[in-house]
mmCIF file of C-alpha atoms and ligand atoms in Angstrom:
data_model
loop_
_atom_site.group_PDB
_atom_site.id
_atom_site.type_symbol
_atom_site.label_atom_id
_atom_site.label_comp_id
_atom_site.label_asym_id
_atom_site.label_seq_id
_atom_site.Cartn_x
_atom_site.Cartn_y
_atom_site.Cartn_z
ATOM 1 C CA MET J 202 -26.256 -29.994 -40.505
ATOM 2 C CA THR J 203 -24.316 -33.177 -40.281
ATOM 3 C CA THR J 204 -20.689 -33.653 -41.246
ATOM 4 C CA SER J 205 -19.409 -36.773 -42.771
ATOM 5 C CA THR J 206 -15.754 -37.784 -42.868
ATOM 6 C CA ARG J 207 -15.811 -37.049 -46.565
ATOM 7 C CA GLN J 208 -16.719 -33.373 -45.795
ATOM 8 C CA LEU J 209 -13.897 -33.254 -43.280
ATOM 9 C CA ILE J 210 -11.304 -34.290 -45.984
ATOM 10 C CA GLU J 211 -12.684 -31.676 -48.333
ATOM 11 C CA GLY J 212 -12.415 -29.150 -45.407
ATOM 12 C CA PHE J 213 -8.822 -30.149 -44.852
ATOM 13 C CA ARG J 214 -8.050 -29.440 -48.533
ATOM 14 C CA ARG J 215 -9.496 -25.975 -48.152
ATOM 15 C CA PHE J 216 -7.454 -25.488 -44.941
ATOM 16 C CA ARG J 217 -4.339 -26.602 -46.772
ATOM 17 C CA ALA J 218 -4.959 -24.278 -49.737
ATOM 18 C CA ARG J 219 -5.482 -21.381 -47.211
ATOM 19 C CA HIS J 220 -2.595 -21.985 -44.893
ATOM 20 C CA PHE J 221 -0.037 -23.837 -46.953
ATOM 21 C CA ASP J 222 -0.443 -21.916 -50.256
ATOM 22 C CA GLU J 223 -1.702 -18.330 -49.687
ATOM 23 C CA ASN J 224 -0.182 -17.647 -46.370
ATOM 24 C CA GLU J 225 2.646 -20.137 -46.504
ATOM 25 C CA VAL J 226 5.126 -17.853 -44.850
ATOM 26 C CA GLN J 227 2.891 -17.147 -41.876
ATOM 27 C CA PHE J 228 2.068 -20.773 -41.157
ATOM 28 C CA ARG J 229 5.592 -21.955 -41.795
ATOM 29 C CA ALA J 230 6.837 -19.405 -39.231
ATOM 30 C CA LEU J 231 4.404 -20.798 -36.655
ATOM 31 C CA VAL J 232 5.628 -24.393 -37.325
ATOM 32 C CA GLU J 233 9.287 -23.554 -37.269
ATOM 33 C CA GLN J 234 9.330 -21.007 -34.429
ATOM 34 C CA GLY J 235 6.719 -22.908 -32.263
ATOM 35 C CA GLN J 236 3.501 -21.667 -30.871
ATOM 36 C CA SER J 237 3.382 -18.650 -28.612
ATOM 37 C CA PRO J 238 -0.353 -18.046 -27.899
ATOM 38 C CA LYS J 239 -1.135 -15.302 -25.417
ATOM 39 C CA VAL J 240 -4.564 -16.659 -24.404
ATOM 40 C CA LEU J 241 -5.553 -20.042 -22.909
ATOM 41 C CA VAL J 242 -9.249 -20.910 -23.217
ATOM 42 C CA VAL J 243 -11.132 -23.498 -21.157
ATOM 43 C CA ALA J 244 -14.106 -24.360 -23.242
ATOM 44 C CA CYS J 245 -16.816 -27.077 -23.316
ATOM 45 C CA CYS J 246 -16.610 -30.163 -25.625
ATOM 46 C CA ASP J 247 -19.963 -29.010 -27.186
ATOM 47 C CA SER J 248 -19.757 -29.059 -30.954
ATOM 48 C CA ARG J 249 -21.410 -25.673 -31.175
ATOM 49 C CA VAL J 250 -18.977 -23.693 -29.130
ATOM 50 C CA ASP J 251 -15.553 -24.110 -30.690
ATOM 51 C CA PRO J 252 -13.627 -21.169 -29.326
ATOM 52 C CA ALA J 253 -11.501 -20.602 -32.489
ATOM 53 C CA LEU J 254 -14.704 -20.357 -34.580
ATOM 54 C CA VAL J 255 -16.695 -18.348 -32.185
ATOM 55 C CA LEU J 256 -13.817 -15.858 -31.520
ATOM 56 C CA ASP J 257 -12.687 -15.939 -35.136
ATOM 57 C CA CYS J 258 -9.029 -16.850 -34.426
ATOM 58 C CA ALA J 259 -6.281 -18.194 -36.569
ATOM 59 C CA PRO J 260 -3.908 -21.154 -35.907
ATOM 60 C CA GLY J 261 -1.485 -20.175 -33.179
ATOM 61 C CA ASP J 262 -3.878 -17.665 -31.489
ATOM 62 C CA LEU J 263 -5.489 -19.740 -28.830
ATOM 63 C CA PHE J 264 -4.259 -22.561 -26.494
ATOM 64 C CA VAL J 265 -7.523 -24.500 -25.972
ATOM 65 C CA VAL J 266 -8.510 -26.942 -23.236
ATOM 66 C CA ARG J 267 -11.825 -28.521 -23.754
ATOM 67 C CA ASN J 268 -13.751 -30.655 -21.315
ATOM 68 C CA VAL J 269 -17.424 -31.439 -20.321
ATOM 69 C CA ALA J 270 -18.995 -28.123 -19.145
ATOM 70 C CA ASN J 271 -15.617 -26.115 -19.268
ATOM 71 C CA LEU J 272 -14.798 -26.977 -15.678
ATOM 72 C CA VAL J 273 -11.483 -26.418 -13.894
ATOM 73 C CA PRO J 274 -10.688 -28.814 -11.019
ATOM 74 C CA PRO J 275 -8.887 -27.564 -7.933
ATOM 75 C CA VAL J 276 -5.248 -28.431 -7.641
ATOM 76 C CA GLU J 277 -4.745 -32.025 -6.423
ATOM 77 C CA SER J 278 -1.545 -33.887 -5.430
ATOM 78 C CA HIS J 279 -3.036 -37.361 -5.694
ATOM 79 C CA GLY J 280 -3.957 -39.330 -8.695
ATOM 80 C CA LYS J 281 -2.244 -39.454 -12.089
ATOM 81 C CA TYR J 282 -4.551 -38.525 -14.906
ATOM 82 C CA HIS J 283 -5.365 -34.815 -14.674
ATOM 83 C CA GLY J 284 -5.820 -33.801 -18.308
ATOM 84 C CA THR J 285 -7.202 -30.308 -17.654
ATOM 85 C CA SER J 286 -4.594 -29.582 -14.968
ATOM 86 C CA ALA J 287 -1.759 -30.823 -17.250
ATOM 87 C CA ALA J 288 -2.941 -28.575 -20.105
ATOM 88 C CA LEU J 289 -3.164 -25.565 -17.775
ATOM 89 C CA GLU J 290 0.347 -26.248 -16.556
ATOM 90 C CA PHE J 291 1.754 -26.345 -20.116
ATOM 91 C CA GLY J 292 -0.171 -23.230 -21.063
ATOM 92 C CA VAL J 293 0.818 -21.224 -17.965
ATOM 93 C CA ARG J 294 4.293 -22.483 -17.190
ATOM 94 C CA THR J 295 5.696 -23.491 -20.496
ATOM 95 C CA LEU J 296 3.930 -21.132 -22.990
ATOM 96 C CA GLY J 297 3.518 -18.222 -20.524
ATOM 97 C CA VAL J 298 0.058 -17.238 -21.591
ATOM 98 C CA GLN J 299 -1.090 -13.853 -20.249
ATOM 99 C CA HIS J 300 -4.854 -14.511 -20.047
ATOM 100 C CA ILE J 301 -7.063 -17.594 -19.111
ATOM 101 C CA ILE J 302 -10.680 -17.324 -20.287
ATOM 102 C CA VAL J 303 -13.083 -19.857 -18.928
ATOM 103 C CA LEU J 304 -15.731 -19.810 -21.689
ATOM 104 C CA GLY J 305 -19.093 -21.108 -20.500
ATOM 105 C CA HIS J 306 -22.096 -21.352 -22.808
ATOM 106 C CA ALA J 307 -25.884 -21.528 -22.825
ATOM 107 C CA ARG J 308 -27.690 -24.822 -23.302
ATOM 108 C CA CYS J 309 -24.779 -26.855 -21.841
ATOM 109 C CA GLY J 310 -25.553 -30.631 -21.748
ATOM 110 C CA GLY J 311 -23.151 -31.162 -18.884
ATOM 111 C CA ILE J 312 -24.923 -28.528 -16.710
ATOM 112 C CA ARG J 313 -28.266 -29.994 -17.662
ATOM 113 C CA ALA J 314 -27.184 -33.423 -16.505
ATOM 114 C CA LEU J 315 -25.951 -31.916 -13.220
ATOM 115 C CA MET J 316 -29.281 -30.107 -12.571
ATOM 116 C CA ASN J 317 -31.410 -33.035 -13.482
ATOM 117 C CA ARG J 318 -29.263 -35.813 -12.020
ATOM 118 C CA ASP J 319 -31.043 -39.092 -11.692
ATOM 119 C CA ALA J 320 -30.190 -42.399 -10.076
ATOM 120 C CA GLU J 321 -30.230 -44.210 -13.445
ATOM 121 C CA HIS J 322 -26.913 -42.736 -14.607
ATOM 122 C CA GLU J 323 -25.239 -42.701 -11.174
ATOM 123 C CA ASN J 324 -21.476 -43.348 -10.956
ATOM 124 C CA SER J 325 -20.988 -42.392 -14.592
ATOM 125 C CA PHE J 326 -17.872 -40.510 -15.553
ATOM 126 C CA ILE J 327 -20.052 -37.439 -16.251
ATOM 127 C CA ASP J 328 -21.651 -37.458 -12.812
ATOM 128 C CA GLY J 329 -18.228 -37.777 -11.159
ATOM 129 C CA TRP J 330 -16.694 -34.915 -13.212
ATOM 130 C CA MET J 331 -19.811 -32.719 -12.744
ATOM 131 C CA GLU J 332 -19.254 -32.902 -8.948
ATOM 132 C CA LEU J 333 -16.863 -29.982 -9.544
ATOM 133 C CA ALA J 334 -19.925 -27.868 -10.108
ATOM 134 C CA GLU J 335 -21.869 -29.095 -7.127
ATOM 135 C CA THR J 336 -21.444 -25.835 -5.221
ATOM 136 C CA ALA J 337 -22.876 -23.890 -8.163
ATOM 137 C CA ARG J 338 -25.842 -26.390 -8.318
ATOM 138 C CA SER J 339 -26.684 -26.133 -4.681
ATOM 139 C CA GLU J 340 -26.439 -22.276 -4.691
ATOM 140 C CA VAL J 341 -28.716 -22.077 -7.602
ATOM 141 C CA LEU J 342 -31.286 -24.502 -6.214
ATOM 142 C CA ARG J 343 -31.394 -22.445 -3.029
ATOM 143 C CA GLU J 344 -31.510 -19.013 -4.547
ATOM 144 C CA LEU J 345 -33.805 -19.796 -7.501
ATOM 145 C CA ALA J 346 -36.056 -22.249 -5.689
ATOM 146 C CA ASP J 347 -39.173 -21.052 -7.694
ATOM 147 C CA ALA J 348 -37.556 -20.538 -11.066
ATOM 148 C CA SER J 349 -38.062 -22.736 -14.106
ATOM 149 C CA ASP J 350 -35.622 -25.587 -14.979
ATOM 150 C CA SER J 351 -34.251 -23.587 -17.849
ATOM 151 C CA GLU J 352 -33.690 -20.436 -15.745
ATOM 152 C CA ARG J 353 -31.840 -22.614 -13.151
ATOM 153 C CA GLU J 354 -29.711 -24.148 -15.836
ATOM 154 C CA ARG J 355 -28.698 -20.745 -17.284
ATOM 155 C CA ALA J 356 -27.822 -19.597 -13.723
ATOM 156 C CA CYS J 357 -25.872 -22.751 -13.045
ATOM 157 C CA GLU J 358 -23.891 -22.430 -16.297
ATOM 158 C CA ARG J 359 -22.754 -18.923 -15.117
ATOM 159 C CA ARG J 360 -22.291 -19.836 -11.497
ATOM 160 C CA ALA J 361 -20.034 -22.809 -12.466
ATOM 161 C CA ILE J 362 -17.705 -20.414 -14.348
ATOM 162 C CA LEU J 363 -17.059 -18.585 -11.020
ATOM 163 C CA GLY J 364 -16.238 -21.809 -9.412
ATOM 164 C CA SER J 365 -13.775 -22.571 -12.115
ATOM 165 C CA LEU J 366 -12.186 -19.167 -11.642
ATOM 166 C CA ARG J 367 -11.762 -19.845 -7.959
ATOM 167 C CA ASN J 368 -10.271 -23.275 -8.627
ATOM 168 C CA LEU J 369 -7.740 -21.723 -11.102
ATOM 169 C CA LYS J 370 -6.215 -19.821 -8.193
ATOM 170 C CA THR J 371 -5.601 -22.949 -6.166
ATOM 171 C CA PHE J 372 -2.755 -23.760 -8.570
ATOM 172 C CA PRO J 373 0.255 -22.045 -7.029
ATOM 173 C CA TRP J 374 1.788 -21.101 -10.332
ATOM 174 C CA ILE J 375 -1.410 -19.437 -11.410
ATOM 175 C CA ARG J 376 -1.945 -17.631 -8.178
ATOM 176 C CA GLU J 377 1.580 -16.308 -8.137
ATOM 177 C CA ARG J 378 1.365 -14.947 -11.755
ATOM 178 C CA VAL J 379 -2.108 -13.414 -11.092
ATOM 179 C CA GLU J 380 -0.743 -11.601 -7.968
ATOM 180 C CA ALA J 381 2.254 -10.429 -9.891
ATOM 181 C CA GLY J 382 0.068 -8.943 -12.557
ATOM 182 C CA GLU J 383 1.478 -11.373 -15.318
ATOM 183 C CA LEU J 384 -1.748 -13.338 -15.765
ATOM 184 C CA THR J 385 -5.343 -12.297 -15.892
ATOM 185 C CA LEU J 386 -8.390 -14.635 -15.369
ATOM 186 C CA HIS J 387 -11.605 -14.027 -17.284
ATOM 187 C CA GLY J 388 -15.118 -15.560 -17.055
ATOM 188 C CA TRP J 389 -16.955 -15.428 -20.358
ATOM 189 C CA TYR J 390 -20.308 -16.805 -21.351
ATOM 190 C CA PHE J 391 -21.354 -17.460 -24.898
ATOM 191 C CA ASP J 392 -25.186 -17.196 -25.128
ATOM 192 C CA ILE J 393 -25.810 -19.310 -28.139
ATOM 193 C CA GLU J 394 -29.555 -18.606 -27.999
ATOM 194 C CA HIS J 395 -29.173 -14.872 -28.506
ATOM 195 C CA GLY J 396 -25.666 -14.725 -30.187
ATOM 196 C CA GLU J 397 -24.183 -12.681 -27.411
ATOM 197 C CA LEU J 398 -20.941 -12.852 -25.484
ATOM 198 C CA LEU J 399 -20.974 -11.887 -21.816
ATOM 199 C CA ARG J 400 -18.136 -11.127 -19.373
ATOM 200 C CA TYR J 401 -18.102 -11.633 -15.646
ATOM 201 C CA ASP J 402 -17.531 -8.200 -14.010
ATOM 202 C CA GLU J 403 -15.976 -8.960 -10.546
ATOM 203 C CA THR J 404 -16.683 -5.536 -9.174
ATOM 204 C CA ALA J 405 -20.376 -5.576 -10.077
ATOM 205 C CA ASN J 406 -20.574 -9.301 -9.510
ATOM 206 C CA ARG J 407 -22.522 -9.983 -12.651
ATOM 207 C CA PHE J 408 -22.210 -10.988 -16.271
ATOM 208 C CA GLU J 409 -22.336 -8.046 -18.724
ATOM 209 C CA SER J 410 -22.684 -8.052 -22.466
ATOM 210 C CA LEU J 411 -19.511 -7.352 -24.433
HETATM 211 ZN ZN1 LIG Y 684 -21.338 -27.441 -22.541
#
């Protein structure tokens, strides 16, 4: 299925009919009172894994941060352009979300690029960004030395979620809220091959079907 800009405009008309006519009161309240989502989702840019669609949410429900391979960088004091960190800061400190979900997914192109890195694309923005998942990559290569490429990619997609959960706790205003019980961190994995949603269970140290 391909979407042309004409289809998008038709889509907007349906959205407008739904939210500005039928539920006008609901949407107007959101506009006038501002957003107060309880959940922040870190998701991939992948066009197949839109969190609001996959989790069947309405406007105002989710504060969404999307980047290549749904990665969270560690806190850094240098540099200026930290898009993901800025969005986390706004969601946590200004909006006061109560949950952060790192939503990984199967068949992730970013993870595939990481696992099949070649010299041809060296120094690309993607390679630089994907260094955030380097620990996940080396762990998987070591532990699944005899596995197929696709098995390793699936493993790395999940392992990278755990790295992002660790990095979330390097932000002092996240760590403090987690320790105070005001904020809960979740690692979820959307298996687009089998239409399943899995959750990381910290005690069992594995992903389990929801
Ligand atoms: Zn992806």
